[in-house]
PDB file of C-alpha atoms in Angstrom:
ATOM      1  CA  MET U   2     -15.765   3.252  -0.218  1.00  0.00           C
ATOM      2  CA  THR U   3     -17.916   5.671  -2.222  1.00  0.00           C
ATOM      3  CA  LYS U   4     -21.339   6.762  -1.079  1.00  0.00           C
ATOM      4  CA  ARG U   5     -22.897   4.632  -3.833  1.00  0.00           C
ATOM      5  CA  GLU U   6     -20.994   1.505  -2.715  1.00  0.00           C
ATOM      6  CA  GLU U   7     -21.856   2.135   0.950  1.00  0.00           C
ATOM      7  CA  TYR U   8     -25.597   2.454   0.140  1.00  0.00           C
ATOM      8  CA  GLU U   9     -25.530  -0.672  -2.039  1.00  0.00           C
ATOM      9  CA  THR U  10     -23.679  -2.681   0.661  1.00  0.00           C
ATOM     10  CA  ARG U  11     -25.986  -1.562   3.415  1.00  0.00           C
ATOM     11  CA  ALA U  12     -29.074  -2.348   1.319  1.00  0.00           C
ATOM     12  CA  GLU U  13     -27.671  -5.857   0.563  1.00  0.00           C
ATOM     13  CA  LYS U  14     -27.150  -6.548   4.226  1.00  0.00           C
ATOM     14  CA  MET U  15     -30.632  -5.275   4.994  1.00  0.00           C
ATOM     15  CA  LEU U  16     -32.204  -7.520   2.337  1.00  0.00           C
ATOM     16  CA  GLU U  17     -30.294 -10.749   3.148  1.00  0.00           C
ATOM     17  CA  PRO U  18     -32.651 -12.038   5.882  1.00  0.00           C
ATOM     18  CA  LEU U  19     -35.701 -11.355   3.716  1.00  0.00           C
ATOM     19  CA  MET U  20     -34.119 -13.245   0.797  1.00  0.00           C
ATOM     20  CA  GLU U  21     -33.319 -16.262   2.971  1.00  0.00           C
ATOM     21  CA  GLU U  22     -36.755 -16.232   4.618  1.00  0.00           C
ATOM     22  CA  ASN U  23     -38.518 -16.379   1.178  1.00  0.00           C
ATOM     23  CA  GLY U  24     -36.082 -18.572  -0.788  1.00  0.00           C
ATOM     24  CA  PHE U  25     -35.105 -15.702  -3.028  1.00  0.00           C
ATOM     25  CA  GLU U  26     -31.663 -14.780  -4.435  1.00  0.00           C
ATOM     26  CA  LEU U  27     -30.432 -11.204  -4.247  1.00  0.00           C
ATOM     27  CA  VAL U  28     -28.786 -10.865  -7.655  1.00  0.00           C
ATOM     28  CA  ASP U  29     -27.673  -7.246  -7.349  1.00  0.00           C
ATOM     29  CA  VAL U  30     -28.375  -3.902  -5.683  1.00  0.00           C
ATOM     30  CA  GLU U  31     -27.613  -0.629  -7.437  1.00  0.00           C
ATOM     31  CA  TYR U  32     -27.878   3.002  -6.481  1.00  0.00           C
ATOM     32  CA  VAL U  33     -27.970   4.992  -9.694  1.00  0.00           C
ATOM     33  CA  LYS U  34     -29.062   8.371 -11.022  1.00  0.00           C
ATOM     34  CA  GLU U  35     -31.247   8.258 -14.090  1.00  0.00           C
ATOM     35  CA  ALA U  36     -32.801  11.323 -15.746  1.00  0.00           C
ATOM     36  CA  GLY U  37     -32.071  13.399 -12.642  1.00  0.00           C
ATOM     37  CA  GLN U  38     -33.673  10.969 -10.198  1.00  0.00           C
ATOM     38  CA  TRP U  39     -31.879   8.629  -7.757  1.00  0.00           C
ATOM     39  CA  TYR U  40     -32.928   4.969  -7.676  1.00  0.00           C
ATOM     40  CA  LEU U  41     -32.141   2.332  -5.104  1.00  0.00           C
ATOM     41  CA  ARG U  42     -32.862  -0.865  -7.006  1.00  0.00           C
ATOM     42  CA  ALA U  43     -32.743  -4.531  -6.003  1.00  0.00           C
ATOM     43  CA  TYR U  44     -32.699  -7.341  -8.565  1.00  0.00           C
ATOM     44  CA  VAL U  45     -34.107 -10.548  -7.155  1.00  0.00           C
ATOM     45  CA  ASP U  46     -34.627 -14.047  -8.520  1.00  0.00           C
ATOM     46  CA  LYS U  47     -35.648 -17.543  -7.430  1.00  0.00           C
ATOM     47  CA  GLU U  48     -35.676 -21.045  -8.808  1.00  0.00           C
ATOM     48  CA  GLY U  49     -38.275 -21.139 -11.550  1.00  0.00           C
ATOM     49  CA  GLY U  50     -38.278 -17.352 -11.924  1.00  0.00           C
ATOM     50  CA  ILE U  51     -39.447 -14.411  -9.866  1.00  0.00           C
ATOM     51  CA  THR U  52     -43.026 -13.202 -10.084  1.00  0.00           C
ATOM     52  CA  LEU U  53     -44.652  -9.800  -9.815  1.00  0.00           C
ATOM     53  CA  ASP U  54     -46.164 -10.825  -6.503  1.00  0.00           C
ATOM     54  CA  ASP U  55     -42.677 -11.790  -5.238  1.00  0.00           C
ATOM     55  CA  CYS U  56     -41.309  -8.386  -6.298  1.00  0.00           C
ATOM     56  CA  GLU U  57     -44.220  -6.667  -4.506  1.00  0.00           C
ATOM     57  CA  LEU U  58     -43.597  -8.673  -1.340  1.00  0.00           C
ATOM     58  CA  VAL U  59     -39.920  -7.680  -1.271  1.00  0.00           C
ATOM     59  CA  ASN U  60     -40.728  -4.051  -2.131  1.00  0.00           C
ATOM     60  CA  ARG U  61     -43.233  -3.679   0.702  1.00  0.00           C
ATOM     61  CA  ALA U  62     -40.991  -5.305   3.276  1.00  0.00           C
ATOM     62  CA  TRP U  63     -37.919  -3.381   2.131  1.00  0.00           C
ATOM     63  CA  SER U  64     -39.858  -0.104   2.137  1.00  0.00           C
ATOM     64  CA  ASP U  65     -40.798  -0.736   5.759  1.00  0.00           C
ATOM     65  CA  MET U  66     -37.178  -1.487   6.636  1.00  0.00           C
ATOM     66  CA  MET U  67     -36.001   1.692   4.906  1.00  0.00           C
ATOM     67  CA  ASP U  68     -38.614   3.748   6.804  1.00  0.00           C
ATOM     68  CA  GLN U  69     -37.027   2.469  10.046  1.00  0.00           C
ATOM     69  CA  ASP U  70     -33.406   2.850   9.030  1.00  0.00           C
ATOM     70  CA  ASP U  71     -33.266   5.249   6.114  1.00  0.00           C
ATOM     71  CA  PHE U  72     -29.565   5.827   5.660  1.00  0.00           C
ATOM     72  CA  ILE U  73     -29.956   7.808   2.425  1.00  0.00           C
ATOM     73  CA  SER U  74     -30.421  11.534   2.845  1.00  0.00           C
ATOM     74  CA  GLU U  75     -31.384  12.507  -0.743  1.00  0.00           C
ATOM     75  CA  ALA U  76     -34.731  11.693  -2.362  1.00  0.00           C
ATOM     76  CA  TYR U  77     -34.771   8.371  -4.222  1.00  0.00           C
ATOM     77  CA  VAL U  78     -37.108   5.794  -5.730  1.00  0.00           C
ATOM     78  CA  LEU U  79     -37.103   2.313  -4.254  1.00  0.00           C
ATOM     79  CA  GLU U  80     -37.494  -0.463  -6.881  1.00  0.00           C
ATOM     80  CA  VAL U  81     -37.480  -4.238  -6.858  1.00  0.00           C
ATOM     81  CA  SER U  82     -37.135  -6.012 -10.219  1.00  0.00           C
ATOM     82  CA  SER U  83     -36.182  -9.311 -11.827  1.00  0.00           C
ATOM     83  CA  PRO U  84     -32.702  -9.328 -13.376  1.00  0.00           C
ATOM     84  CA  GLY U  85     -34.315  -9.979 -16.750  1.00  0.00           C
ATOM     85  CA  LEU U  86     -33.369 -12.342 -19.601  1.00  0.00           C
ATOM     86  CA  GLY U  87     -30.177 -10.522 -20.628  1.00  0.00           C
ATOM     87  CA  ARG U  88     -28.932 -10.126 -17.086  1.00  0.00           C
ATOM     88  CA  GLN U  89     -25.510  -8.612 -16.522  1.00  0.00           C
ATOM     89  CA  LEU U  90     -22.860 -10.807 -14.920  1.00  0.00           C
ATOM     90  CA  LYS U  91     -21.081  -8.885 -12.211  1.00  0.00           C
ATOM     91  CA  LYS U  92     -20.232 -11.142  -9.302  1.00  0.00           C
ATOM     92  CA  ASP U  93     -18.376 -14.446  -9.205  1.00  0.00           C
ATOM     93  CA  LYS U  94     -21.607 -16.277  -8.437  1.00  0.00           C
ATOM     94  CA  ASP U  95     -23.089 -14.846 -11.676  1.00  0.00           C
ATOM     95  CA  PHE U  96     -20.129 -16.123 -13.681  1.00  0.00           C
ATOM     96  CA  LYS U  97     -20.172 -19.506 -11.943  1.00  0.00           C
ATOM     97  CA  ARG U  98     -23.915 -20.014 -12.685  1.00  0.00           C
ATOM     98  CA  SER U  99     -23.389 -19.000 -16.322  1.00  0.00           C
ATOM     99  CA  ILE U 100     -20.556 -21.386 -17.265  1.00  0.00           C
ATOM    100  CA  GLY U 101     -21.576 -23.008 -20.542  1.00  0.00           C
ATOM    101  CA  GLU U 102     -23.968 -20.182 -21.438  1.00  0.00           C
ATOM    102  CA  GLU U 103     -23.626 -17.834 -24.383  1.00  0.00           C
ATOM    103  CA  VAL U 104     -22.671 -14.280 -23.323  1.00  0.00           C
ATOM    104  CA  ASP U 105     -22.171 -10.908 -24.942  1.00  0.00           C
ATOM    105  CA  VAL U 106     -19.005  -9.163 -23.884  1.00  0.00           C
ATOM    106  CA  HIS U 107     -18.633  -5.353 -24.394  1.00  0.00           C
ATOM    107  CA  PHE U 108     -15.179  -3.773 -24.314  1.00  0.00           C
ATOM    108  CA  TYR U 109     -14.122  -0.322 -23.221  1.00  0.00           C
ATOM    109  CA  GLN U 110     -12.030  -0.074 -26.458  1.00  0.00           C
ATOM    110  CA  GLY U 111     -12.007  -1.921 -29.711  1.00  0.00           C
ATOM    111  CA  ARG U 112     -10.057  -5.199 -29.886  1.00  0.00           C
ATOM    112  CA  LYS U 113      -8.255  -6.677 -32.876  1.00  0.00           C
ATOM    113  CA  LEU U 114      -9.430 -10.153 -33.826  1.00  0.00           C
ATOM    114  CA  PRO U 115      -8.617 -12.335 -36.841  1.00  0.00           C
ATOM    115  CA  ALA U 116     -11.364 -12.227 -39.483  1.00  0.00           C
ATOM    116  CA  GLY U 117     -12.419 -15.457 -41.200  1.00  0.00           C
ATOM    117  CA  ARG U 118     -11.886 -15.824 -44.931  1.00  0.00           C
ATOM    118  CA  ASN U 119      -9.327 -13.188 -45.869  1.00  0.00           C
ATOM    119  CA  GLY U 120      -7.240 -13.458 -42.691  1.00  0.00           C
ATOM    120  CA  LYS U 121      -7.306  -9.706 -42.036  1.00  0.00           C
ATOM    121  CA  GLU U 122      -7.865  -8.400 -38.537  1.00  0.00           C
ATOM    122  CA  ILE U 123     -11.091  -6.691 -37.553  1.00  0.00           C
ATOM    123  CA  SER U 124     -11.718  -4.360 -34.655  1.00  0.00           C
ATOM    124  CA  VAL U 125     -14.683  -5.194 -32.422  1.00  0.00           C
ATOM    125  CA  LYS U 126     -16.269  -3.452 -29.408  1.00  0.00           C
ATOM    126  CA  GLU U 127     -18.253  -6.484 -28.498  1.00  0.00           C
ATOM    127  CA  LEU U 128     -17.919 -10.261 -28.796  1.00  0.00           C
ATOM    128  CA  THR U 129     -20.284 -13.185 -28.320  1.00  0.00           C
ATOM    129  CA  GLY U 130     -19.179 -16.594 -27.119  1.00  0.00           C
ATOM    130  CA  VAL U 131     -19.735 -19.431 -24.696  1.00  0.00           C
ATOM    131  CA  LEU U 132     -18.396 -18.757 -21.215  1.00  0.00           C
ATOM    132  CA  LEU U 133     -15.878 -21.517 -20.427  1.00  0.00           C
ATOM    133  CA  ALA U 134     -14.133 -20.207 -17.304  1.00  0.00           C
ATOM    134  CA  TYR U 135     -13.477 -17.168 -15.161  1.00  0.00           C
ATOM    135  CA  THR U 136     -10.982 -15.981 -12.584  1.00  0.00           C
ATOM    136  CA  GLN U 137     -10.832 -12.744 -10.625  1.00  0.00           C
ATOM    137  CA  ASP U 138      -8.799 -11.252 -13.502  1.00  0.00           C
ATOM    138  CA  THR U 139     -10.009 -13.048 -16.671  1.00  0.00           C
ATOM    139  CA  ILE U 140     -12.863 -14.715 -18.448  1.00  0.00           C
ATOM    140  CA  THR U 141     -12.429 -17.379 -21.120  1.00  0.00           C
ATOM    141  CA  LEU U 142     -14.791 -17.752 -24.045  1.00  0.00           C
ATOM    142  CA  GLU U 143     -15.240 -20.157 -26.891  1.00  0.00           C
ATOM    143  CA  THR U 144     -15.777 -17.899 -29.951  1.00  0.00           C
ATOM    144  CA  GLU U 145     -15.879 -18.179 -33.670  1.00  0.00           C
ATOM    145  CA  PHE U 146     -12.289 -16.891 -33.674  1.00  0.00           C
ATOM    146  CA  SER U 147     -10.801 -19.169 -31.016  1.00  0.00           C
ATOM    147  CA  PRO U 148     -11.766 -22.315 -29.038  1.00  0.00           C
ATOM    148  CA  GLU U 149     -10.388 -20.588 -25.878  1.00  0.00           C
ATOM    149  CA  TYR U 150     -10.199 -16.803 -25.950  1.00  0.00           C
ATOM    150  CA  GLU U 151      -9.048 -15.259 -22.681  1.00  0.00           C
ATOM    151  CA  ILE U 152     -10.001 -11.672 -21.922  1.00  0.00           C
ATOM    152  CA  MET U 153      -8.786  -9.500 -19.053  1.00  0.00           C
ATOM    153  CA  ARG U 154     -11.784  -8.392 -16.977  1.00  0.00           C
ATOM    154  CA  LYS U 155     -10.334  -4.875 -16.587  1.00  0.00           C
ATOM    155  CA  ASP U 156     -10.836  -4.479 -20.422  1.00  0.00           C
ATOM    156  CA  ILE U 157     -14.520  -5.417 -20.196  1.00  0.00           C
ATOM    157  CA  SER U 158     -17.264  -2.820 -19.721  1.00  0.00           C
ATOM    158  CA  SER U 159     -20.029  -5.419 -19.346  1.00  0.00           C
ATOM    159  CA  VAL U 160     -20.877  -9.119 -19.718  1.00  0.00           C
ATOM    160  CA  LYS U 161     -24.539 -10.095 -20.261  1.00  0.00           C
ATOM    161  CA  LEU U 162     -26.288 -13.310 -21.043  1.00  0.00           C
ATOM    162  CA  THR U 163     -27.146 -13.515 -24.722  1.00  0.00           C
ATOM    163  CA  ILE U 164     -30.840 -13.297 -25.613  1.00  0.00           C
ATOM    164  CA  ASN U 165     -31.594 -15.618 -28.481  1.00  0.00           C
ATOM    165  CA  PHE U 166     -34.975 -15.290 -30.183  1.00  0.00           C
TER     166      PHE U 166
END
């Protein structure tokens, strides 16, 4: 387990009782370096949507917990946020909750897909479709190219809920 994974796992375990106590869902925890600064970030949600006051409540309680058991030696910023409209799907529970929703899938490398009118193939680095199913190894989308298009998860760099305006 990497240092990053260890910190994220410990933070998740630390936050679980607080989430249960307040009826919140811990969507994700990440430990990332951005612009030379480390961030320990929790994404939380609840039925009906998370509020700024909810995020503040979690941040204050979590900050107190980290003061007591600070397992991270380097300087970091502690943040609590909502997952946002275009949330990334990472865990099985995210995929399960999003069955029937439109998602944007980004690939590590371009993929060949049949193009409409002229029948030629096109190469795409992203694809939008309705999430039909998932397994540990694959996701299945309904796309404009196929009613059931199966994609290996190892070929996917990210899956996010589509934001339609």
